[in-house]
Tab-separated table of C-alpha atoms in Angstrom:
chain	number	residue	atom	x	y	z
R	10	MET	CA	-0.161	-0.104	-0.146
R	11	LEU	CA	1.813	3.568	-1.328
R	12	VAL	CA	1.667	5.748	1.910
R	13	GLU	CA	1.145	9.767	1.355
R	14	GLN	CA	4.347	10.894	2.869
R	15	GLU	CA	5.913	8.546	0.568
R	16	ILE	CA	4.232	9.902	-2.505
R	17	ILE	CA	4.537	13.405	-2.520
R	18	ALA	CA	8.044	12.342	-1.362
R	19	ARG	CA	9.154	10.320	-4.945
R	20	PHE	CA	7.575	13.380	-6.547
R	21	CYS	CA	9.645	16.279	-4.836
R	22	GLU	CA	12.786	14.143	-5.647
R	23	ALA	CA	11.875	13.831	-9.486
R	24	GLY	CA	11.429	18.648	-8.888
R	25	HIS	CA	7.805	17.693	-8.794
R	26	LEU	CA	4.874	18.786	-6.334
R	27	VAL	CA	2.042	17.113	-6.204
R	28	ASP	CA	-1.941	17.788	-6.712
R	29	PRO	CA	-3.683	16.479	-3.412
R	30	ALA	CA	-6.194	14.525	-6.593
R	31	VAL	CA	-3.658	12.829	-7.832
R	32	VAL	CA	-2.446	11.908	-4.190
R	33	SER	CA	-5.883	10.032	-3.439
R	34	TYR	CA	-5.765	8.790	-6.911
R	35	LEU	CA	-2.390	6.822	-6.221
R	36	ARG	CA	-2.762	5.793	-2.911
R	37	GLU	CA	-5.914	4.140	-3.937
R	38	ARG	CA	-4.403	1.894	-6.136
R	39	GLY	CA	-1.727	1.815	-4.202
R	40	ASP	CA	1.073	0.359	-7.222
R	41	PRO	CA	4.391	2.425	-7.169
R	42	ALA	CA	4.719	1.255	-11.293
R	43	LEU	CA	2.009	4.324	-11.720
R	44	ILE	CA	4.237	7.314	-10.318
R	45	SER	CA	6.814	6.464	-12.376
R	46	GLY	CA	4.818	5.806	-15.420
R	47	ILE	CA	3.577	9.544	-14.568
R	48	LEU	CA	6.867	11.023	-13.891
R	49	ALA	CA	8.784	9.181	-17.062
R	50	GLY	CA	5.430	10.828	-19.636
R	51	ILE	CA	6.144	14.761	-18.132
R	52	GLN	CA	8.708	17.691	-18.752
R	53	GLU	CA	11.414	18.410	-16.288
R	54	ASP	CA	9.761	21.816	-15.901
R	55	CYS	CA	6.001	20.655	-15.258
R	56	ALA	CA	6.010	22.093	-11.356
R	57	VAL	CA	2.750	20.311	-10.237
R	58	ILE	CA	1.675	16.733	-11.187
R	59	LEU	CA	-2.288	17.719	-11.949
R	60	PRO	CA	-4.617	14.365	-12.360
R	61	SER	CA	-3.935	15.068	-16.568
R	62	HIS	CA	-0.862	13.828	-16.172
R	63	ILE	CA	-1.813	10.566	-15.074
R	64	PRO	CA	-1.566	8.160	-17.522
R	65	SER	CA	-4.387	6.751	-19.263
R	66	LEU	CA	-7.446	9.195	-17.127
R	67	SER	CA	-9.545	11.123	-19.446
R	68	PRO	CA	-11.082	14.124	-18.591
R	69	HIS	CA	-14.968	12.735	-17.883
R	70	ARG	CA	-18.092	13.720	-17.628
R	71	ASP	CA	-20.001	12.480	-15.097
R	72	GLY	CA	-24.050	12.339	-16.262
R	73	ILE	CA	-25.175	13.104	-19.802
R	74	ARG	CA	-26.056	17.283	-21.436
R	75	PHE	CA	-28.241	17.881	-23.024
R	76	THR	CA	-27.555	22.050	-25.432
R	77	ALA	CA	-31.239	21.262	-27.200
R	78	ASP	CA	-33.855	24.338	-25.569
R	79	PRO	CA	-35.311	25.416	-23.476
R	80	ARG	CA	-32.292	27.294	-22.130
R	81	LEU	CA	-33.046	26.178	-19.054
R	82	GLU	CA	-34.895	22.831	-18.023
R	83	VAL	CA	-35.842	21.899	-14.767
R	84	VAL	CA	-33.895	18.750	-13.979
R	85	GLU	CA	-34.539	17.151	-10.759
R	86	GLY	CA	-36.900	19.488	-8.206
R	87	MET	CA	-40.058	20.528	-10.158
R	88	GLU	CA	-43.260	21.404	-9.059
R	89	GLY	CA	-45.327	18.481	-7.020
R	90	SER	CA	-41.818	15.323	-7.026
R	91	ALA	CA	-41.117	16.354	-3.035
R	92	GLY	CA	-44.410	13.805	-2.408
R	93	PRO	CA	-45.863	13.619	0.587
R	94	VAL	CA	-45.025	13.136	4.533
R	95	ARG	CA	-44.715	8.695	4.241
R	96	GLN	CA	-44.399	6.440	7.177
R	97	ILE	CA	-41.757	6.157	9.474
R	98	GLU	CA	-41.277	2.450	7.602
R	99	ASP	CA	-40.087	4.265	4.962
R	100	TYR	CA	-37.420	5.033	6.044
R	101	VAL	CA	-35.578	2.048	5.240
R	102	SER	CA	-36.157	2.298	2.080
R	103	LEU	CA	-33.684	6.288	2.320
R	104	PHE	CA	-31.171	4.294	4.050
R	105	ARG	CA	-30.929	1.559	1.421
R	106	ASN	CA	-31.628	3.926	-1.391
R	107	ARG	CA	-28.675	6.000	-0.182
R	108	TYR	CA	-25.993	2.552	0.079
R	109	ASP	CA	-26.536	1.207	-3.181
R	110	CYS	CA	-26.259	4.649	-4.621
R	111	LEU	CA	-23.409	5.585	-2.844
R	112	GLY	CA	-21.774	2.201	-2.410
R	113	SER	CA	-21.855	0.977	-5.598
R	114	LEU	CA	-19.544	4.452	-6.431
R	115	ILE	CA	-17.542	3.028	-4.780
R	116	ARG	CA	-17.391	-0.218	-5.911
R	117	LYS	CA	-16.246	1.095	-9.122
R	118	ARG	CA	-13.185	1.521	-7.504
R	119	SER	CA	-12.128	-0.620	-5.368
R	120	GLY	CA	-13.819	-4.392	-4.808
R	121	ALA	CA	-15.204	-4.723	-1.246
R	122	ILE	CA	-17.092	-7.947	0.350
R	123	PRO	CA	-20.126	-8.180	2.840
R	124	ILE	CA	-19.306	-7.278	6.664
R	125	GLU	CA	-21.065	-11.024	6.219
R	126	ALA	CA	-18.068	-13.113	5.634
R	127	LEU	CA	-15.564	-11.534	8.609
R	128	THR	CA	-18.090	-11.734	10.940
R	129	HIS	CA	-19.219	-15.163	10.287
R	130	SER	CA	-16.033	-16.892	8.250
R	131	SER	CA	-12.021	-17.089	9.121
R	132	ARG	CA	-11.392	-17.096	5.200
R	133	PHE	CA	-10.908	-13.342	5.427
R	134	ARG	CA	-8.912	-13.061	8.883
R	135	ASP	CA	-5.147	-12.621	7.041
R	136	SER	CA	-6.373	-11.359	4.067
R	137	GLU	CA	-6.109	-7.125	2.931
R	138	VAL	CA	-10.098	-6.598	1.637
R	139	THR	CA	-12.155	-3.653	1.804
R	140	VAL	CA	-16.213	-3.676	3.307
R	141	ILE	CA	-18.529	-0.869	2.247
R	142	GLY	CA	-21.310	0.467	4.812
R	143	ILE	CA	-22.733	3.274	6.444
R	144	VAL	CA	-21.651	5.126	9.461
R	145	ILE	CA	-23.985	4.325	11.887
R	146	ASP	CA	-21.732	5.796	15.146
R	147	VAL	CA	-18.359	7.447	15.335
R	148	LYS	CA	-16.247	8.397	18.020
R	149	SER	CA	-13.112	9.416	20.197
R	150	THR	CA	-10.994	6.715	22.429
R	151	ALA	CA	-9.215	7.891	25.256
R	152	LYS	CA	-6.092	7.555	22.957
R	153	GLY	CA	-6.988	9.064	20.745
R	154	HIS	CA	-8.041	7.558	17.775
R	155	ARG	CA	-11.381	7.004	16.134
R	156	ILE	CA	-13.797	4.040	15.958
R	157	LEU	CA	-16.949	3.777	14.129
R	158	GLU	CA	-19.729	1.259	13.960
R	159	LEU	CA	-20.181	0.596	10.185
R	160	GLU	CA	-23.337	-1.334	8.478
R	161	ASP	CA	-23.862	-3.064	5.408
R	162	PRO	CA	-27.729	-5.194	4.338
R	163	THR	CA	-25.421	-8.582	5.811
R	164	GLY	CA	-24.040	-6.461	9.669
R	165	THR	CA	-22.198	-4.659	11.479
R	166	ILE	CA	-18.591	-4.662	12.790
R	167	PRO	CA	-17.169	-1.410	14.787
R	168	VAL	CA	-13.280	-0.246	12.899
R	169	LEU	CA	-10.752	1.205	13.838
R	170	PHE	CA	-9.074	4.176	12.545
R	171	ASN	CA	-5.217	4.025	14.418
R	172	ASN	CA	-4.510	7.777	14.878
R	173	GLY	CA	-0.512	7.663	14.125
R	174	ARG	CA	-1.407	5.606	10.515
R	175	ASP	CA	-1.107	7.642	7.296
R	176	GLY	CA	-5.066	10.449	6.316
R	177	PHE	CA	-5.781	9.719	9.933
R	178	SER	CA	-6.533	13.597	9.588
R	179	ASP	CA	-9.549	11.775	6.993
R	180	ALA	CA	-11.146	9.851	9.363
R	181	GLU	CA	-11.014	12.200	12.362
R	182	ARG	CA	-14.383	13.663	9.896
R	183	ILE	CA	-16.757	11.009	9.183
R	184	VAL	CA	-19.274	12.109	10.083
R	185	PRO	CA	-22.560	9.920	11.082
R	186	ASP	CA	-25.287	8.211	8.399
R	187	GLU	CA	-21.946	8.825	5.485
R	188	VAL	CA	-21.369	5.915	3.533
R	189	ILE	CA	-17.608	5.104	3.129
R	190	GLY	CA	-15.921	2.165	2.137
R	191	VAL	CA	-12.127	0.867	4.296
R	192	ARG	CA	-9.645	-1.112	3.456
R	193	GLY	CA	-7.673	-3.149	6.559
R	194	LYS	CA	-7.592	-6.144	7.862
R	195	PRO	CA	-9.709	-8.042	10.743
R	196	SER	CA	-8.599	-9.034	14.337
R	197	PRO	CA	-7.668	-12.289	14.077
R	198	GLU	CA	-11.578	-12.816	16.171
R	199	GLY	CA	-13.823	-11.277	13.834
R	200	LYS	CA	-15.085	-8.575	16.148
R	201	LEU	CA	-12.963	-5.985	15.344
R	202	PHE	CA	-11.267	-4.312	11.520
R	203	TYR	CA	-8.405	-2.330	11.720
R	204	ALA	CA	-8.934	0.159	9.168
R	205	ASP	CA	-5.421	1.444	6.151
R	206	GLN	CA	-7.521	3.843	4.048
R	207	LEU	CA	-11.088	5.173	3.973
R	208	PHE	CA	-12.742	5.785	0.293
R	209	ARG	CA	-15.354	7.842	0.090
R	210	PRO	CA	-17.371	8.286	-2.700
R	211	ASP	CA	-16.354	11.403	-3.963
R	212	VAL	CA	-15.981	13.238	-7.095
R	213	PRO	CA	-13.805	11.413	-10.037
R	214	VAL	CA	-10.889	12.556	-9.627
R	215	GLN	CA	-11.105	13.043	-13.786
R	216	HIS	CA	-13.825	15.089	-13.284
R	217	ALA	CA	-14.377	17.633	-16.934
R	218	PRO	CA	-17.403	19.711	-16.477
R	219	TYR	CA	-19.506	20.481	-20.039
R	220	THR	CA	-19.015	24.375	-20.158
R	221	PRO	CA	-21.544	25.498	-22.907
R	222	LYS	CA	-21.254	28.360	-25.306
R	223	ASN	CA	-22.754	31.513	-26.250
R	224	SER	CA	-24.846	30.943	-23.235
R	225	GLY	CA	-24.455	34.615	-20.968
R	226	LYS	CA	-24.028	34.531	-17.348
R	227	VAL	CA	-26.138	34.006	-14.744
R	228	ALA	CA	-26.310	35.226	-11.058
R	229	LEU	CA	-26.511	33.470	-8.293
R	230	ILE	CA	-27.650	34.931	-4.902
R	231	SER	CA	-29.615	33.638	-1.842
R	232	ASP	CA	-31.294	34.932	1.685
R	233	ILE	CA	-33.257	38.026	0.667
R	234	HIS	CA	-35.389	38.096	3.727
R	235	ILE	CA	-38.350	40.139	2.518
R	236	GLY	CA	-39.900	41.639	5.759
R	237	SER	CA	-37.391	42.002	8.120
R	238	ASP	CA	-35.679	44.377	9.809
R	239	THR	CA	-33.093	43.828	8.833
R	240	PHE	CA	-32.950	43.471	4.927
R	241	LEU	CA	-30.651	45.248	2.899
R	242	GLN	CA	-33.398	47.434	1.174
R	243	GLU	CA	-30.491	49.996	-1.092
R	244	PRO	CA	-28.147	47.698	-1.793
R	245	TRP	CA	-31.054	45.189	-2.987
R	246	GLU	CA	-31.939	48.105	-5.210
R	247	ARG	CA	-28.631	48.477	-6.790
R	248	PHE	CA	-28.923	45.439	-7.726
R	249	CYS	CA	-31.709	44.986	-9.819
R	250	ASP	CA	-30.275	48.568	-11.479
R	251	TRP	CA	-27.449	46.843	-11.839
R	252	LEU	CA	-29.177	43.780	-12.748
R	253	SER	CA	-31.869	45.812	-15.693
R	254	ALA	CA	-28.667	47.325	-17.712
R	255	ALA	CA	-26.606	44.239	-17.556
R	256	ASP	CA	-27.918	43.057	-21.444
R	257	ASP	CA	-25.619	39.618	-20.910
R	258	ILE	CA	-27.121	38.579	-17.985
R	259	SER	CA	-29.671	36.461	-18.382
R	260	TYR	CA	-30.326	34.188	-15.217
R	261	LEU	CA	-31.200	35.115	-11.708
R	262	LEU	CA	-30.942	31.833	-8.931
R	263	VAL	CA	-32.531	31.974	-5.266
R	264	ALA	CA	-31.473	28.744	-3.656
R	265	GLY	CA	-33.870	29.934	-0.525
R	266	ASP	CA	-35.081	31.992	2.606
R	267	LEU	CA	-37.389	33.861	-0.407
R	268	VAL	CA	-38.689	36.114	2.697
R	269	ASP	CA	-38.275	36.013	6.870
R	270	GLY	CA	-41.005	34.508	7.205
R	271	ILE	CA	-43.759	34.382	10.079
R	272	GLY	CA	-42.999	32.563	14.003
R	273	ILE	CA	-39.211	31.324	12.523
R	274	TYR	CA	-37.732	32.103	16.027
R	275	PRO	CA	-38.836	33.146	19.250
R	276	GLY	CA	-39.442	36.676	19.449
R	277	GLN	CA	-39.455	36.872	15.785
R	278	GLU	CA	-42.181	38.949	15.598
R	279	LYS	CA	-40.824	42.391	17.086
R	280	GLU	CA	-37.743	41.941	14.418
R	281	LEU	CA	-40.766	42.420	10.962
R	282	THR	CA	-41.457	44.872	9.127
R	283	ILE	CA	-43.418	43.336	7.319
R	284	PRO	CA	-46.109	41.246	10.118
R	285	ASN	CA	-48.336	39.072	7.856
R	286	ILE	CA	-47.005	36.283	5.316
R	287	TYR	CA	-49.260	37.142	2.270
R	288	GLU	CA	-48.004	40.490	2.530
R	289	GLN	CA	-43.875	39.152	2.618
R	290	TYR	CA	-43.761	37.430	-0.160
R	291	ASP	CA	-46.374	40.115	-3.024
R	292	ARG	CA	-43.321	42.760	-1.661
R	293	LEU	CA	-40.750	40.291	-3.713
R	294	GLY	CA	-43.902	39.412	-6.128
R	295	GLU	CA	-43.342	43.811	-7.636
R	296	MET	CA	-39.388	43.879	-7.213
R	297	LEU	CA	-38.773	41.015	-8.814
R	298	SER	CA	-41.738	42.794	-11.778
R	299	THR	CA	-39.489	45.350	-12.420
R	300	LEU	CA	-36.720	43.160	-13.974
R	301	PRO	CA	-36.212	42.721	-17.239
R	302	SER	CA	-38.639	40.658	-18.787
R	303	GLU	CA	-36.628	38.283	-20.712
R	304	LEU	CA	-34.494	37.595	-17.247
R	305	ARG	CA	-35.604	33.838	-16.303
R	306	ILE	CA	-35.725	34.305	-12.283
R	307	VAL	CA	-35.480	30.372	-10.471
R	308	LEU	CA	-36.872	30.691	-6.751
R	309	ALA	CA	-36.262	28.090	-4.300
R	310	PRO	CA	-37.543	26.856	-0.652
R	311	GLY	CA	-34.664	27.697	2.747
R	312	ASN	CA	-35.660	27.001	5.909
R	313	HIS	CA	-37.193	30.632	6.604
R	314	ASP	CA	-39.965	29.716	3.894
R	315	VAL	CA	-44.052	28.973	4.271
R	316	VAL	CA	-43.060	25.114	3.070
R	317	ARG	CA	-42.749	21.744	6.050
R	318	GLY	CA	-38.989	22.613	6.786
R	319	ALA	CA	-38.522	18.220	5.865
R	320	GLU	CA	-36.263	18.150	3.017
R	321	PRO	CA	-36.813	17.877	0.570
R	322	GLN	CA	-38.953	20.844	1.089
R	323	PRO	CA	-41.948	21.347	-2.228
R	324	VAL	CA	-42.411	24.732	-3.746
R	325	ILE	CA	-44.248	28.199	-2.484
R	326	PRO	CA	-47.920	26.464	-2.864
R	327	PRO	CA	-49.220	28.986	-5.620
R	328	GLU	CA	-51.331	31.171	-3.120
R	329	PHE	CA	-48.178	32.456	-1.683
R	330	ARG	CA	-47.237	34.113	-6.392
R	331	SER	CA	-50.502	35.711	-7.470
R	332	GLN	CA	-47.477	38.677	-6.940
R	333	TYR	CA	-45.043	36.698	-9.365
R	334	PRO	CA	-43.574	37.792	-13.394
R	335	LYS	CA	-44.374	34.424	-15.654
R	336	ASN	CA	-40.937	34.798	-15.733
R	337	CYS	CA	-40.724	32.869	-12.410
R	338	THR	CA	-39.467	29.248	-12.609
R	339	PHE	CA	-40.114	27.537	-8.782
R	340	VAL	CA	-38.308	25.189	-7.741
R	341	GLU	CA	-38.182	22.230	-4.800
R	342	ASN	CA	-35.262	22.933	-2.339
R	343	PRO	CA	-32.678	20.536	-3.550
R	344	ALA	CA	-33.254	21.202	-7.483
R	345	ALA	CA	-31.247	20.892	-9.933
R	346	VAL	CA	-31.678	22.702	-13.341
R	347	SER	CA	-30.027	22.998	-16.488
R	348	ILE	CA	-29.097	25.889	-18.300
R	349	HIS	CA	-28.069	25.431	-22.039
R	350	GLY	CA	-27.134	21.761	-20.998
R	351	ALA	CA	-23.912	23.618	-17.218
R	352	ARG	CA	-25.975	21.705	-14.301
R	353	VAL	CA	-27.024	24.082	-10.935
R	354	LEU	CA	-27.035	22.015	-8.265
R	355	MET	CA	-29.770	24.406	-6.461
R	356	TYR	CA	-29.423	23.815	-1.974
R	357	HIS	CA	-30.661	25.969	0.811
R	358	GLY	CA	-27.328	24.435	3.002
R	359	ARG	CA	-29.439	24.090	5.766
R	360	SER	CA	-26.679	21.157	7.182
R	361	ILE	CA	-24.233	22.992	7.075
R	362	ASP	CA	-25.088	23.968	10.225
R	363	ASP	CA	-24.638	20.417	11.374
R	364	LEU	CA	-21.050	19.984	9.856
R	365	ILE	CA	-19.867	22.775	11.162
R	366	GLY	CA	-20.493	20.866	14.630
R	367	MET	CA	-19.372	17.717	12.977
R	368	ILE	CA	-15.757	18.343	11.251
R	369	PRO	CA	-13.063	19.684	13.083
R	370	GLY	CA	-11.235	23.192	12.230
R	371	ALA	CA	-14.948	23.256	10.030
R	372	ARG	CA	-16.314	27.047	9.847
R	373	TYR	CA	-18.709	29.999	9.302
R	374	GLU	CA	-16.617	31.758	8.299
R	375	ALA	CA	-15.684	29.150	5.024
R	376	PRO	CA	-18.686	27.966	4.085
R	377	ALA	CA	-16.713	26.360	0.412
R	378	GLU	CA	-14.811	23.653	2.823
R	379	MET	CA	-18.864	22.738	3.921
R	380	MET	CA	-19.414	21.850	0.295
R	381	GLU	CA	-16.498	20.924	-0.488
R	382	ALA	CA	-17.342	18.166	1.840
R	383	MET	CA	-20.544	17.052	1.028
R	384	LEU	CA	-19.438	16.974	-2.400
R	385	LYS	CA	-16.669	13.627	-1.741
R	386	ARG	CA	-19.706	12.255	0.527
R	387	ARG	CA	-21.831	13.060	-2.385
R	388	HIS	CA	-24.635	13.919	-0.024
R	389	LEU	CA	-26.376	16.856	0.386
R	390	ALA	CA	-26.816	16.976	3.856
R	391	PRO	CA	-25.085	12.873	5.540
R	392	THR	CA	-26.536	12.827	8.580
R	393	TYR	CA	-29.696	12.650	9.746
R	394	GLY	CA	-31.293	13.531	13.620
R	395	ARG	CA	-29.500	17.408	13.953
R	396	ARG	CA	-31.073	20.191	12.876
R	397	THR	CA	-30.898	19.213	9.632
R	398	PRO	CA	-35.008	17.702	9.619
R	399	ILE	CA	-35.122	14.680	6.201
R	400	LEU	CA	-37.711	13.037	5.087
R	401	ALA	CA	-38.604	9.896	4.751
R	402	THR	CA	-38.668	8.674	1.212
R	403	GLU	CA	-38.090	5.742	-0.737
R	404	ARG	CA	-35.624	7.725	-2.487
R	405	ASP	CA	-33.406	9.450	-1.263
R	406	ARG	CA	-33.340	13.053	-2.421
R	407	LEU	CA	-29.428	14.715	-1.277
R	408	LEU	CA	-27.887	12.366	-3.100
R	409	ILE	CA	-25.931	14.122	-5.672
R	410	ASP	CA	-26.089	11.005	-7.991
R	411	THR	CA	-24.442	13.654	-10.929
R	412	VAL	CA	-22.438	15.153	-10.248
R	413	PRO	CA	-23.214	18.972	-11.625
R	414	GLU	CA	-20.951	22.038	-12.914
R	415	ILE	CA	-22.188	24.415	-10.123
R	416	LEU	CA	-22.609	23.387	-6.498
R	417	HIS	CA	-25.272	26.842	-5.650
R	418	THR	CA	-25.763	27.606	-1.747
R	419	GLY	CA	-27.059	29.824	0.678
R	420	HIS	CA	-28.579	30.258	4.665
R	421	VAL	CA	-25.264	31.033	6.509
R	422	HIS	CA	-25.278	34.955	5.010
R	423	ILE	CA	-21.383	34.286	4.886
R	424	SER	CA	-20.359	33.770	0.453
R	425	GLY	CA	-18.154	31.781	-0.354
R	426	ILE	CA	-16.177	30.079	-3.763
R	427	SER	CA	-14.313	27.765	-4.301
R	428	ARG	CA	-13.971	24.803	-7.007
R	429	TYR	CA	-13.627	21.420	-6.166
R	430	ARG	CA	-12.253	18.913	-9.221
R	431	GLY	CA	-14.372	20.524	-11.452
R	432	VAL	CA	-16.456	21.399	-10.058
R	433	LEU	CA	-17.321	25.691	-8.682
R	434	ALA	CA	-18.865	25.829	-5.388
R	435	VAL	CA	-20.538	29.506	-4.622
R	436	ASN	CA	-22.145	30.309	-1.428
R	437	ALA	CA	-23.589	33.463	-2.056
R	438	GLY	CA	-24.325	35.121	1.024
R	439	ALA	CA	-27.738	36.859	1.787
R	440	TRP	CA	-29.379	40.377	1.422
R	441	GLN	CA	-30.180	41.090	5.384
R	442	SER	CA	-27.614	42.624	7.518
R	443	GLN	CA	-26.008	41.478	9.922
R	444	THR	CA	-29.081	39.571	12.709
R	445	ALA	CA	-29.054	39.352	16.708
R	446	PHE	CA	-29.215	35.418	17.221
R	447	GLN	CA	-26.260	36.263	14.606
R	448	LYS	CA	-24.529	38.615	16.628
R	449	GLN	CA	-25.093	36.105	19.404
R	450	MET	CA	-23.858	33.868	17.751
R	451	ASN	CA	-20.045	36.408	16.647
R	452	ILE	CA	-21.358	35.699	13.069
R	453	ASN	CA	-20.070	38.024	10.258
R	454	PRO	CA	-22.024	38.465	7.400
R	455	THR	CA	-21.441	38.919	4.586
R	456	PRO	CA	-24.508	41.076	2.764
R	457	GLY	CA	-25.277	43.052	-0.652
R	458	GLN	CA	-23.314	40.730	-2.979
R	459	ALA	CA	-24.077	38.323	-6.108
R	460	ILE	CA	-21.844	36.094	-7.810
R	461	ILE	CA	-21.995	36.060	-11.733
R	462	ILE	CA	-20.848	33.508	-13.902
R	463	ASP	CA	-19.325	33.218	-17.034
R	464	LEU	CA	-21.136	29.363	-18.366
R	465	GLU	CA	-18.721	28.697	-21.236
R	466	ARG	CA	-15.779	30.239	-19.283
R	467	MET	CA	-17.000	28.719	-15.515
R	468	GLU	CA	-15.666	30.859	-14.201
R	469	PRO	CA	-17.421	33.422	-11.191
R	470	GLU	CA	-17.118	37.180	-10.080
R	471	VAL	CA	-18.239	38.734	-6.557
R	472	TYR	CA	-20.202	42.088	-7.385
R	473	ASP	CA	-20.246	44.194	-4.192
R	474	PHE	CA	-23.258	46.545	-3.669
R	475	LEU	CA	-23.275	47.029	-0.171
R	476	SER	CA	-22.076	50.378	-0.377
């Protein structure tokens, strides 16, 4: 098995730095000959070894992209697809679907055996094997090791990650209910699994985003919070005036919390300028009506909107949409929209609260890192039973089954942008200044910003309308 230090050292000796994605790929393959193959095929002046330098690893696009009309199409999350509240027994189907889908992604890169084969047979006791399962529980031992309970359809087994082993930092970031693969050896009696390596579903290292030609630009925003006394009216008007004059922006996508809502938290009524929920939505509709009619607007709900809190959330009900122009498209949360073939995955981002509470070093000031955590796990809300309520559904709607070109979130009111294995991750901030709750939590928002993306180049720009 190749270890991280060995891989980095081999390239450093040859005078090259190496991309972390290449290190991860080589660790999974465990073949030292691949390093020699890479070094033999690159120029001496190559500064950094990238995935494109790996022999026979050609760029690959996950899923089919359609470029025919319509220019904007709701791929997932169209009205009526969220489904009603179901029986609690449906959680069995939800987690089985999660295991089947994400487990198959791991299995493509590493063969696996059932957990039952380890616990009921001595055949694999002296062999290095891989098992895939859902993390039932995870905790740290008194000596700082990481131990978790892993379950697949055949059984469960405790898995131990030694803090002295290579890659332990990845094990520290394991969260409950995510699907992982672990490679290692079982104990002699088969009651404990000693893990040497961790696999996640992850975005393929060779993922190549689709960039449509002559597609113009898209504006990404979130968390407008109409009705709040901290809504930034003047920056919003500057944004609308600028958007109306920008002839190269054809789409506006809003990732939830369109209004501030009613009764979302204790004492909210003291912080509202519009205390009627219908009037909040009517006011936003009137404001959007001032924008050009050729601008396509996509509106998704968030935890402040007038829909159930459990995800997936349905679209804003028709009785709240009477004042909205015809160029508005209402979608669920989450939703995937195709713009000239480029796939944008819209998710309000409530699970960021959970991830920040579970991942060491995570913080609200760096929301893009939490979006990368979603992409690595190929799931928008991997942990059940915390602050993010998840509905029992036959199919897990929060899976990132097809890799998007753009992941668009909000919720934390702090903008952030990163690029992970070809996916552009964007948290679009908010249009609400610091609230009393945020002051208590020492959260400093970055309001009044819009992220503009040139789809042909897939390059983002941040426009600040606060001043």
